[in-house]
CSV table of C-alpha atoms and ligand atoms in Angstrom, one decimal:
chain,number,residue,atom,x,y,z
J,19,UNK,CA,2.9,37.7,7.3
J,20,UNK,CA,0.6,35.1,9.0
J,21,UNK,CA,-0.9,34.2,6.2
J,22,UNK,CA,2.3,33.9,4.4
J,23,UNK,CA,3.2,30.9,7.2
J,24,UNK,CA,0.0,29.0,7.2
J,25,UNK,CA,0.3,28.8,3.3
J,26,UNK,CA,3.6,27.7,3.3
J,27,UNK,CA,2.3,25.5,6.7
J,28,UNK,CA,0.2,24.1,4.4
J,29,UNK,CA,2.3,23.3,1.4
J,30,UNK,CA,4.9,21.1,3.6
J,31,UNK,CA,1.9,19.9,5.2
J,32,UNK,CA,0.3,18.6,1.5
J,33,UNK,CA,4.3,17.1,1.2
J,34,UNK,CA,4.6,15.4,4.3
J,35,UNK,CA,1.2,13.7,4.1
J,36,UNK,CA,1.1,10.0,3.4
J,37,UNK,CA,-1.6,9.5,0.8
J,38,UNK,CA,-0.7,12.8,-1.4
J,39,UNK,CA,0.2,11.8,-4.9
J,40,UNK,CA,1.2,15.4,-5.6
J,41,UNK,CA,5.0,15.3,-7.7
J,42,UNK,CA,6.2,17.2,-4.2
J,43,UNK,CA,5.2,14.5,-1.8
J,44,UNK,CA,5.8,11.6,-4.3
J,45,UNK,CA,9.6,13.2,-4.5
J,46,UNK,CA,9.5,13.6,-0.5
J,47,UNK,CA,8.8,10.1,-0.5
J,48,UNK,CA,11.0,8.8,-2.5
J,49,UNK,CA,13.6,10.8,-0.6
J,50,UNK,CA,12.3,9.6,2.4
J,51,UNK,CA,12.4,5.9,1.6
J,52,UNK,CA,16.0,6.6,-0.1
J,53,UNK,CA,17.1,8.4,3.6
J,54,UNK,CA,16.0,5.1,5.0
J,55,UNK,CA,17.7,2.6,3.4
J,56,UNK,CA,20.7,4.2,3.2
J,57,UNK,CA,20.9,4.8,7.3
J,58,UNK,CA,19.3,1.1,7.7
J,59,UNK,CA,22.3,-0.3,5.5
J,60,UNK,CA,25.0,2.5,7.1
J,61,UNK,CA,23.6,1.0,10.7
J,62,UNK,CA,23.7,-2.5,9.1
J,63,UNK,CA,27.4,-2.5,8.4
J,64,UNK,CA,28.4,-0.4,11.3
J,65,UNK,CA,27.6,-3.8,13.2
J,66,UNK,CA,30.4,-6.1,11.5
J,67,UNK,CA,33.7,-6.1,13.7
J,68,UNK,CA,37.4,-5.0,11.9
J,69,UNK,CA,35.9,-2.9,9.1
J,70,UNK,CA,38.4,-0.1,8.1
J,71,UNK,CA,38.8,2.9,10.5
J,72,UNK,CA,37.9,4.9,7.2
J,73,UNK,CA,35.1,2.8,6.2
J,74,UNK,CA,33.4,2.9,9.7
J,75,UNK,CA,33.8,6.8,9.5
J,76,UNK,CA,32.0,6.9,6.4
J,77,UNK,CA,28.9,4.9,8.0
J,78,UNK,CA,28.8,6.8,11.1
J,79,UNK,CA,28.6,10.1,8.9
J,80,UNK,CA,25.5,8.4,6.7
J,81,UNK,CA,23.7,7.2,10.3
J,82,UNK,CA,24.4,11.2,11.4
J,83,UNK,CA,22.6,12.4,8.0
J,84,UNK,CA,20.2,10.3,8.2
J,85,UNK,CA,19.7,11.1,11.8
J,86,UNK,CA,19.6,14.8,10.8
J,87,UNK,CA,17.2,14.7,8.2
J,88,UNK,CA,14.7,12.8,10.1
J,89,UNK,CA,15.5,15.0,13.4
J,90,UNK,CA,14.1,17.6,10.5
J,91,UNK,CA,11.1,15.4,9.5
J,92,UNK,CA,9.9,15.5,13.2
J,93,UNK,CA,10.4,19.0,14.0
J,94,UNK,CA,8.4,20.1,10.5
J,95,UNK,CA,6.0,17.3,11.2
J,96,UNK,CA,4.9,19.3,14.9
J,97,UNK,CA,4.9,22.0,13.2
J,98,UNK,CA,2.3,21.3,10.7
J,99,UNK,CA,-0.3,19.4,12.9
J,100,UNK,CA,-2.6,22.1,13.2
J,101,UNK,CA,-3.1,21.9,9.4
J,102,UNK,CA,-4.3,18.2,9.9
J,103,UNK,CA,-7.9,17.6,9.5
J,104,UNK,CA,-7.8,15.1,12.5
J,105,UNK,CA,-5.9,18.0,15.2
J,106,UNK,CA,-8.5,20.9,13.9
J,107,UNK,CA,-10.7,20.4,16.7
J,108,UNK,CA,-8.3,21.1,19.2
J,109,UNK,CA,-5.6,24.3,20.0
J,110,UNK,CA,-2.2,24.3,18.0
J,111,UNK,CA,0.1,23.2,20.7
J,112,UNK,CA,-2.2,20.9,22.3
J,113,UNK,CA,-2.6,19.5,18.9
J,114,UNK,CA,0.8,19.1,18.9
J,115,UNK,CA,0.8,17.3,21.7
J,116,UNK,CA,-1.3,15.1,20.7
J,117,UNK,CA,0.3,13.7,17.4
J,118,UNK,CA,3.5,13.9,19.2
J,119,UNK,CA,1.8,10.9,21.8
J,120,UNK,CA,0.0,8.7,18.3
J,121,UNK,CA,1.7,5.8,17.0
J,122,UNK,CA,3.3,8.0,14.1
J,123,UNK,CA,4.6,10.6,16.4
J,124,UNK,CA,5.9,8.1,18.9
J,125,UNK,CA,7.8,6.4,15.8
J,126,UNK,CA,9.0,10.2,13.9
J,127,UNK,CA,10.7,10.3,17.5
J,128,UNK,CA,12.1,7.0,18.5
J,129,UNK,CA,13.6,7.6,14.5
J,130,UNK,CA,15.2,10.6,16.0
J,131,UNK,CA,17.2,9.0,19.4
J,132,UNK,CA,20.0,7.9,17.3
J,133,UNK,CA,20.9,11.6,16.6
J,134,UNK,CA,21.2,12.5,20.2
J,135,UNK,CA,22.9,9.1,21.1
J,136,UNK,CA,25.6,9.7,18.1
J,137,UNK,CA,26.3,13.0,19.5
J,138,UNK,CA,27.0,11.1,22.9
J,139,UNK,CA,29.5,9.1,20.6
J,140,UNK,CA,28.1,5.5,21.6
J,141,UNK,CA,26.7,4.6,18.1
J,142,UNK,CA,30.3,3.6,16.9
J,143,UNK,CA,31.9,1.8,19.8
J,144,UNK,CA,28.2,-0.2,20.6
J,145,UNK,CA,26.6,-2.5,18.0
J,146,UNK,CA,23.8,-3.5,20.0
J,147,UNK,CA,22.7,-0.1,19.9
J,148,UNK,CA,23.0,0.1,16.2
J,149,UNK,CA,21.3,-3.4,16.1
J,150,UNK,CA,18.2,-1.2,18.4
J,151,UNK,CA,18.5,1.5,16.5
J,152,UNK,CA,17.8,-0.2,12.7
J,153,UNK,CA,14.7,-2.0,14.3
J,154,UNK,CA,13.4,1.8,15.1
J,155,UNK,CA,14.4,2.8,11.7
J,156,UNK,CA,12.6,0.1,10.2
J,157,UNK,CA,9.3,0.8,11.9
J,158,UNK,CA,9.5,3.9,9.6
J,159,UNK,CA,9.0,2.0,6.5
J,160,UNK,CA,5.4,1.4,8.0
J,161,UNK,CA,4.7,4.7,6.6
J,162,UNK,CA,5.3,3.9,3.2
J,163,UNK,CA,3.0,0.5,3.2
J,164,UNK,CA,-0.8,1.0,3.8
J,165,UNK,CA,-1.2,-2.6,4.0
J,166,UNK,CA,0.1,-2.4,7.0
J,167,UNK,CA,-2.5,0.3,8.1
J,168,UNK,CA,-4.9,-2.3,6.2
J,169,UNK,CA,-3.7,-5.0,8.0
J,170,UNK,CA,-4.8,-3.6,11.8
J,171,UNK,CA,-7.9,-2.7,10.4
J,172,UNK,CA,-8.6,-6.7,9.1
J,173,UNK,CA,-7.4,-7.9,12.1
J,174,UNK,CA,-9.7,-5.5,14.2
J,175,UNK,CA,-12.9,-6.4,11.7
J,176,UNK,CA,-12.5,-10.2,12.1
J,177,UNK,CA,-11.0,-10.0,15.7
J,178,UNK,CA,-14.4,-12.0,16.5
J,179,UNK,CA,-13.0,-15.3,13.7
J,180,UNK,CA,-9.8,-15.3,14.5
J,181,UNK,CA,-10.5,-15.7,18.3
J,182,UNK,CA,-12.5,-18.8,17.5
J,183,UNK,CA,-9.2,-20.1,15.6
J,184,UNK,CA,-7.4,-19.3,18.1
J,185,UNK,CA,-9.5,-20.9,21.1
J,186,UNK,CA,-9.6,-24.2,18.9
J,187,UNK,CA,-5.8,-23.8,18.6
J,188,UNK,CA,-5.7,-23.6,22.3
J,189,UNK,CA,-7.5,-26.6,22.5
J,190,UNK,CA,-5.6,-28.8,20.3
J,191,UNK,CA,-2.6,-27.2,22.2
J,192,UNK,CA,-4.0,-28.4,25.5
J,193,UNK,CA,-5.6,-31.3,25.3
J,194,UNK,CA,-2.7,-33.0,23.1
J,195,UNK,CA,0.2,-31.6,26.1
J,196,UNK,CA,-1.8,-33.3,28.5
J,197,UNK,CA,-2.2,-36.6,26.6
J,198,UNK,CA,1.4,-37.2,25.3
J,199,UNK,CA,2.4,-36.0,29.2
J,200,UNK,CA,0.1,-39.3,30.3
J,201,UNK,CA,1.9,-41.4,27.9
J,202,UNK,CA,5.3,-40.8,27.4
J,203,UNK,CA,6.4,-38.7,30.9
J,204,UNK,CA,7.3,-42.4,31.6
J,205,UNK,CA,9.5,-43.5,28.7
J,206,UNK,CA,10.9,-39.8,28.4
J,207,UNK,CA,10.4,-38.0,31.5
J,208,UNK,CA,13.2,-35.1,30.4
J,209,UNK,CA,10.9,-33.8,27.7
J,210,UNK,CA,7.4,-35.2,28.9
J,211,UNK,CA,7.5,-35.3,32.8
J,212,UNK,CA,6.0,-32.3,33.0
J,213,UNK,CA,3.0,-30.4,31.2
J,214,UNK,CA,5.0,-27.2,30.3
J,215,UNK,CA,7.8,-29.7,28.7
J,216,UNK,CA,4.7,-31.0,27.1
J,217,UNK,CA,3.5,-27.9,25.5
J,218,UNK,CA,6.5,-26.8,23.9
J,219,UNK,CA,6.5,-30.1,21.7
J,220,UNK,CA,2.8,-29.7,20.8
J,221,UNK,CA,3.6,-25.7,20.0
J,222,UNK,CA,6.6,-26.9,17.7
J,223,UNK,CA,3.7,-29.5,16.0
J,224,UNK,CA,1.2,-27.7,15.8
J,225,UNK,CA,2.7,-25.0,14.5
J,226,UNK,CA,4.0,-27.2,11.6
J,227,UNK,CA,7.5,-26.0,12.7
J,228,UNK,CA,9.1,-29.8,13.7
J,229,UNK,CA,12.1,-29.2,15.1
J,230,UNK,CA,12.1,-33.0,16.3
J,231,UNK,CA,14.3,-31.7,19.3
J,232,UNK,CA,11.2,-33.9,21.3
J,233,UNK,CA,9.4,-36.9,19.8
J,234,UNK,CA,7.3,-38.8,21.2
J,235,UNK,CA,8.4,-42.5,21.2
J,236,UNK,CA,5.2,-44.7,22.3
J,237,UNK,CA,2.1,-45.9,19.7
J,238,UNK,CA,-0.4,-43.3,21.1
J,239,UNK,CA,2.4,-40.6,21.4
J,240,UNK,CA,2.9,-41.4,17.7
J,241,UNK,CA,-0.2,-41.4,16.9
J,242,UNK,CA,-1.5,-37.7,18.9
J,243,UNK,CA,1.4,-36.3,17.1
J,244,UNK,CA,-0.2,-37.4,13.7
J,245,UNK,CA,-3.4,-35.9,14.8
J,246,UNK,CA,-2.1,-32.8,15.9
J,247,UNK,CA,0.6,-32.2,12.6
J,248,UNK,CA,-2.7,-32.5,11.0
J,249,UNK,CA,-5.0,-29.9,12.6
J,250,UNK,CA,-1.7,-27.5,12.5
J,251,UNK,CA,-2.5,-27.9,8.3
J,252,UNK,CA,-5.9,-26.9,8.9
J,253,UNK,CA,-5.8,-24.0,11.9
J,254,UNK,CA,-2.6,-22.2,9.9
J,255,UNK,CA,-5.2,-23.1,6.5
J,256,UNK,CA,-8.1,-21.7,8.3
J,257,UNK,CA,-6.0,-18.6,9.6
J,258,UNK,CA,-4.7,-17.5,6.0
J,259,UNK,CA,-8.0,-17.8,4.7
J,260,UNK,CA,-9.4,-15.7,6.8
J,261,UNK,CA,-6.5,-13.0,6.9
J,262,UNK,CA,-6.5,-13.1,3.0
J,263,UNK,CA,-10.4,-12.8,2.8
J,264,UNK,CA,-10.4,-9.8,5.0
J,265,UNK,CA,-7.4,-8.4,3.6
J,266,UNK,CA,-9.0,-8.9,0.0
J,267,UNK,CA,-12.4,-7.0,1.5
J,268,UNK,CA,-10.5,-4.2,3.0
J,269,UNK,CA,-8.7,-3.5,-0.4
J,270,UNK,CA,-12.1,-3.6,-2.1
J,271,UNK,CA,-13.5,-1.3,0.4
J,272,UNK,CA,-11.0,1.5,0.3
J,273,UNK,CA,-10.4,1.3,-3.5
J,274,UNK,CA,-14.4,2.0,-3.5
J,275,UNK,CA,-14.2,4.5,-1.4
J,276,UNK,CA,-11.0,6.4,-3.5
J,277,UNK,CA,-13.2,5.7,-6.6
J,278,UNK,CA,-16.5,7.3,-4.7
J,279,UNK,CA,-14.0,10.3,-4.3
J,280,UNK,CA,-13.0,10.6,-7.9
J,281,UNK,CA,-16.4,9.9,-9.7
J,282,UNK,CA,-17.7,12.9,-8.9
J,283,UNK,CA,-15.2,14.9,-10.9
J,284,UNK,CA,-16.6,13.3,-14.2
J,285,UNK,CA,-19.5,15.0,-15.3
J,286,UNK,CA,-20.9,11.4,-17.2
J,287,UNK,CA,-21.4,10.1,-14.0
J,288,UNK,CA,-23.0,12.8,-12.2
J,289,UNK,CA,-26.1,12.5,-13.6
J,290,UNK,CA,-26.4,8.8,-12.9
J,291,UNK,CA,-28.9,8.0,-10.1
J,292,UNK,CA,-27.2,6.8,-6.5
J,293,UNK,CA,-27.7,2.8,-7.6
J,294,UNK,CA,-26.4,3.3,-11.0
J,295,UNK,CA,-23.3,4.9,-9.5
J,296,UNK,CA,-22.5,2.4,-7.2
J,297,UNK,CA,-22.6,0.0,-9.6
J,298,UNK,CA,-20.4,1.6,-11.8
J,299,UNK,CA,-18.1,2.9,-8.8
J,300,UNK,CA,-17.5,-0.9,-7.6
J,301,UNK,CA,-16.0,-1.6,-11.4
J,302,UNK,CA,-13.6,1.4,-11.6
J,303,UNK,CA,-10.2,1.4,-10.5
J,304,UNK,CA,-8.1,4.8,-9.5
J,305,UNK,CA,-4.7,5.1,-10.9
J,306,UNK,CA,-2.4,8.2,-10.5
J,307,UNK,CA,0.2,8.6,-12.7
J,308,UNK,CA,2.8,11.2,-12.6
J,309,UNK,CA,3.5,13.8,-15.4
J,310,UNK,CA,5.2,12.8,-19.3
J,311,UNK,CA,4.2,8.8,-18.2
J,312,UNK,CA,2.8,6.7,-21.2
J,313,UNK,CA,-0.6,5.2,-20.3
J,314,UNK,CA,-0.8,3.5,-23.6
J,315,UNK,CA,0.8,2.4,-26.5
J,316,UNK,CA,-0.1,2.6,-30.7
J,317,UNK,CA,-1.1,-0.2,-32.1
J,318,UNK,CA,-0.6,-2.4,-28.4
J,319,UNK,CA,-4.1,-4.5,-27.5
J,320,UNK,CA,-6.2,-3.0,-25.1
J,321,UNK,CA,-7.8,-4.2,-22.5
J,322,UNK,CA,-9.7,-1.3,-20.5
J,323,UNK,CA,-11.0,2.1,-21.2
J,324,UNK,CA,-9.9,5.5,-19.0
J,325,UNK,CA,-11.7,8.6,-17.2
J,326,UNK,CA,-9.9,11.2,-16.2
J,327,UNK,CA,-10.4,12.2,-12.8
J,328,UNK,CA,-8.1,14.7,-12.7
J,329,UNK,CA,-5.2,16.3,-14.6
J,330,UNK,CA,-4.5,16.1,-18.3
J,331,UNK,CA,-3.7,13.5,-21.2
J,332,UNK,CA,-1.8,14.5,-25.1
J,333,UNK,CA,-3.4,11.8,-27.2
J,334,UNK,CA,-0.7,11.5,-30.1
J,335,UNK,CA,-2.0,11.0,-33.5
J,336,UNK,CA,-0.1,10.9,-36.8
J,337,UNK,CA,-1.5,15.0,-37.4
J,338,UNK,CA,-1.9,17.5,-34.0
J,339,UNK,CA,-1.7,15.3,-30.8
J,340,UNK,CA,-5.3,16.6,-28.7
J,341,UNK,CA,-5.0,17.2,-25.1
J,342,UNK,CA,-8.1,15.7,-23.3
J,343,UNK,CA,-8.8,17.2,-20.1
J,344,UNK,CA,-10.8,15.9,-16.8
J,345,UNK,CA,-14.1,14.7,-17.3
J,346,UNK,CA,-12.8,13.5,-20.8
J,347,UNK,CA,-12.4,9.8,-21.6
J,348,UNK,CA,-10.3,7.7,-24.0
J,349,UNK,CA,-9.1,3.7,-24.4
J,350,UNK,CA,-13.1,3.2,-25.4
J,351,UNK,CA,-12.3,2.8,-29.4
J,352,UNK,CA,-10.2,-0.4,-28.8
J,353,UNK,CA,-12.4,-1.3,-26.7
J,354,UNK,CA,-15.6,-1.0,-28.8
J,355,UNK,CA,-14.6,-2.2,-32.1
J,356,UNK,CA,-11.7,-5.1,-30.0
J,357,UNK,CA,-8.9,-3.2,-32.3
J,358,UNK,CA,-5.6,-2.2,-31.5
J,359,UNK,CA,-5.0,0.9,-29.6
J,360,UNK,CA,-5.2,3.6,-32.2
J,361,UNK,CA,-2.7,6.0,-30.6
J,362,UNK,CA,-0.2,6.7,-27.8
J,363,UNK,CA,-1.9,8.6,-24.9
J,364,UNK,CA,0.7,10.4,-22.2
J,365,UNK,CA,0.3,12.1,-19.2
J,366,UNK,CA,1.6,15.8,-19.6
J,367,UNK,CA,0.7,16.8,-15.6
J,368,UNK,CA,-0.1,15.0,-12.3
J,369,UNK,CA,-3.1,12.9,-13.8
J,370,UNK,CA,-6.1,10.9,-11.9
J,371,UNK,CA,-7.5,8.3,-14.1
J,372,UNK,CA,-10.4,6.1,-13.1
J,373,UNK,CA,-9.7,2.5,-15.5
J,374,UNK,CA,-12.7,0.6,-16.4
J,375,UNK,CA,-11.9,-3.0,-17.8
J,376,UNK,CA,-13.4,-4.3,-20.9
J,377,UNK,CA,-15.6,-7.3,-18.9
J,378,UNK,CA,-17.0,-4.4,-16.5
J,379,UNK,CA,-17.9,-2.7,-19.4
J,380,UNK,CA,-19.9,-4.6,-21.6
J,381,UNK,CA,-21.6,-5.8,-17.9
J,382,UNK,CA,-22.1,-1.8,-17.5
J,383,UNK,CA,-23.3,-1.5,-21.0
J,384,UNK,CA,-26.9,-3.8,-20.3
J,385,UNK,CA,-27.5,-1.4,-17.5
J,386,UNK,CA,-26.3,1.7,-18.4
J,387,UNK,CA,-27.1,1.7,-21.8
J,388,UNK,CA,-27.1,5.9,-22.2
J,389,UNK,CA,-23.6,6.2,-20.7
J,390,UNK,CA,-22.5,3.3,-23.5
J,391,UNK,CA,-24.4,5.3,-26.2
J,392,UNK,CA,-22.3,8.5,-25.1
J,393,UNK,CA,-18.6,6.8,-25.5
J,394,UNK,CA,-19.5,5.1,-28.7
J,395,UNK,CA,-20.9,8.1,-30.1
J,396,UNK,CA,-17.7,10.1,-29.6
J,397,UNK,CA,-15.6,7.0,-30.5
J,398,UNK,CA,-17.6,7.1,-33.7
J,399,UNK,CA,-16.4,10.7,-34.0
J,400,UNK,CA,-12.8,10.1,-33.4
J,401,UNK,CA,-12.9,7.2,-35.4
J,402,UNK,CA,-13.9,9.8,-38.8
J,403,UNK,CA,-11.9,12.4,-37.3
J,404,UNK,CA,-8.8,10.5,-37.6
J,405,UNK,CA,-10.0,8.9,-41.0
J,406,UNK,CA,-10.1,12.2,-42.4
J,407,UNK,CA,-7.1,13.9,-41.1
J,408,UNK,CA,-5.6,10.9,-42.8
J,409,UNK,CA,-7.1,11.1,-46.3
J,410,UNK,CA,-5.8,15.3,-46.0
J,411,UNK,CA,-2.3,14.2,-45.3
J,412,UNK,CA,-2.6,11.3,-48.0
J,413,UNK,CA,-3.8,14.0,-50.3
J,414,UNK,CA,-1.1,16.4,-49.4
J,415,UNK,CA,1.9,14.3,-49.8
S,511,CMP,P1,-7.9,3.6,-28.3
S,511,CMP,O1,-7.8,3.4,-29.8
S,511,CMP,O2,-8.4,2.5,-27.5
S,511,CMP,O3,-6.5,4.1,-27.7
S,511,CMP,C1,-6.1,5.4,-28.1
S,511,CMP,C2,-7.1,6.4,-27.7
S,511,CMP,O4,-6.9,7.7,-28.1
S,511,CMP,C3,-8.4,6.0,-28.5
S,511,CMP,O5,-8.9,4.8,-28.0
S,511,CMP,C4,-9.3,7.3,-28.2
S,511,CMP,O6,-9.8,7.2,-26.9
S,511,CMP,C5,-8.2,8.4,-28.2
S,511,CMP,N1,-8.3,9.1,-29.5
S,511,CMP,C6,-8.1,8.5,-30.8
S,511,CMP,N2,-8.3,9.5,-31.7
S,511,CMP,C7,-8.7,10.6,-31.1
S,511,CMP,C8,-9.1,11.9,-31.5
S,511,CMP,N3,-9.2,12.2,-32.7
S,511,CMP,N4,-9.5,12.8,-30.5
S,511,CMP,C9,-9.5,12.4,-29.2
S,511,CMP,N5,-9.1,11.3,-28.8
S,511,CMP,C10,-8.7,10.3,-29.7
């Protein structure tokens, strides 16, 4: 009986988590996001004055459903912790207990509040709660971008960079309050007179925002102002370049780390000595695809070549399509001979492919030469396959 509730534990658990691509948790997503949008629009709405009685009824009944269903989220949520790699160390409840004081627990129940407040009856009559309550919704849809996730981590690894922008944006912010102070709290002592008056003009400046609510009317006010709209160009320039570069190095980082993962599931590669593989590792790309999806097309160009990490493919060819399993490859013969694909390839379950573009290829192919000699040999036998089965159904018709 136990064991019948930590397996099913561990099914909703495999749902709920964030990063499953099973068709379960894909669908639980979808739902999820679906849930969301509908309660953030119901909530939305529910904020205009005069709408119909009716109307009104119909959103307050959304916000309750959507209350409900993530009042359910939370409470399955506790109760599959102790299934979470993370919470293994430590007793169920106090496992519990912990998740329910993270970031994502504190969210799962902030989501939740608008179900006990409806039942109080306020959500209707007040629209600044509605107005709190969609910004708590909305932190949900965190879950469903790992950039954001991505982004924390960027700004944690160049927390050292940006501080230096930031110190010479303080600078600039300073030392340009204090001059146009000395020179215009004269002429304009309303919006100068003071250094905090100051400030606020040389935030709006040097942020590039120019509200020109406060300009400074003297030559050398004029001319600080040029100077600072200038460095605003550069700090926000130097910023985004820094953000995107991290960003950009992050992505690289985990999609090496998801292809590490995968490469070990294809027997070609797991031969290949630790350099080799890393090589090869930083020029695949994971891809999951769901079941009955076509990855390519007969007779479309091809770009990139395919192993599969996981799951199964039907190549379709004019005779018996052939189901390729994992470890099997395929995409290599347009690659090779730079022809058209030479038939339709589709998913038939949950697949993992790992995609290796044409460039990366022929860059592979100098060092790898054995792995090369491996796909063109079985491209080679396709290729006759196919030219055969052809010349039987010629023959037969
Ligand atoms: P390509 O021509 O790039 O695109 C379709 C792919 O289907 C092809 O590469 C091969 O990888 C694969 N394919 C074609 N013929 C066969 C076959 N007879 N057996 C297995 N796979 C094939």
């Amino acid at each position: 009986m136990a064991a019948t509730a930590s397996t099913a534990r561990a099914r909703v658990y495999a749902i709920l988590r964030h990063n499953e691509y099973s068709q379960g948790a894909r669908r639980w997503r979808a739902f999820h996001l679906l849930a969301l949008g509908s309660g953030l629009l119901a909530v939305t709405l529910s904020t205009i004055d005069n709408l119909p009685e009716y109307f009104q009824a119909v959103l307050t009944a959304v916000v309750v459903i959507v209350a409900g269903i993530f009042l359910a989220e939370y409470i399955l949520r506790v109760w599959v912790v102790p299934e979470a790699p993370n919470y293994s160390s430590h007793t169920d409840n106090i496992g519990r207990l912990r998740w329910a004081l993270s970031v994502d627990g504190l969210i799962g129940l902030l989501a939740v509040v608008p179900a006990f407040v409806i039942t109080a009856g306020t959500v209707k009559a007040d629209s600044e709660a509605a107005a709190i309550f969609s910004i708590l919704w909305i932190m949900k849809l965190g879950v469903h971008a790992p950039a954001m996730a991505t982004l924390a981590r960027v700004i944690s690894n160049e927390r050292a960079t940006l501080a230096s922008v930031c110190i010479i944006f303080m600078i600039i912010l300073v030392v340009s309050a204090t001059a146009t102070h000395l020179l215009e709290r004269e002429i304009q002592p309303e919006q100068f007179g003071n250094i905090p008056s100051s400030l606020w003009w040389a935030v709006v400046t040097l942020t590039t925002t120019g509200y020109g609510d406060v300009v400074p009317h003297s030559i050398g006010g004029k001319m600080i102002a040029s100077v600072v709209m200038v460095s605003g160009i550069l700090v926000l320039a130097l910023m985004t370049g820094i953000l995107a570069t991290g960003f950009a190095e992050e992505e690289r980082r985990r999609e090496y780390l998801s292809v590490w993962d995968q490469v070990a599931k294809v027997p070609m590669f797991s031969d290949l000595g630790t350099v080799t593989l890393s090589e090869i590792v930083s020029k695949l790309r994971v891809r999951h695809y769901p079941p009955r999806i076509v990855v390519m097309r007969r007779d479309e160009a091809g770009d990139s070549m395919f192993f599969i990490a996981d799951g199964e493919v039907e190549v379709r060819l004019p005779r018996d399509p052939v189901r390729l399993g994992q470890g099997g490859f395929f995409g290599e013969m347009a690659l090779l001979d730079r022809s058209p694909r030479s038939a339709t390839v589709v998913t038939t379950q949950p697949t993992t492919l790992l995609v290796l573009y044409a460039s990366d290829f022929y860059q592979i192919a100098t060092h790898i030469p054995s792995l090369v000699a491996a796909v063109e040999k079985e491209a080679r036998r396709r290729q006759a396959e196919n030219e055969s089965n052809a010349l039987t159904m010629e023959g037969s018709q």
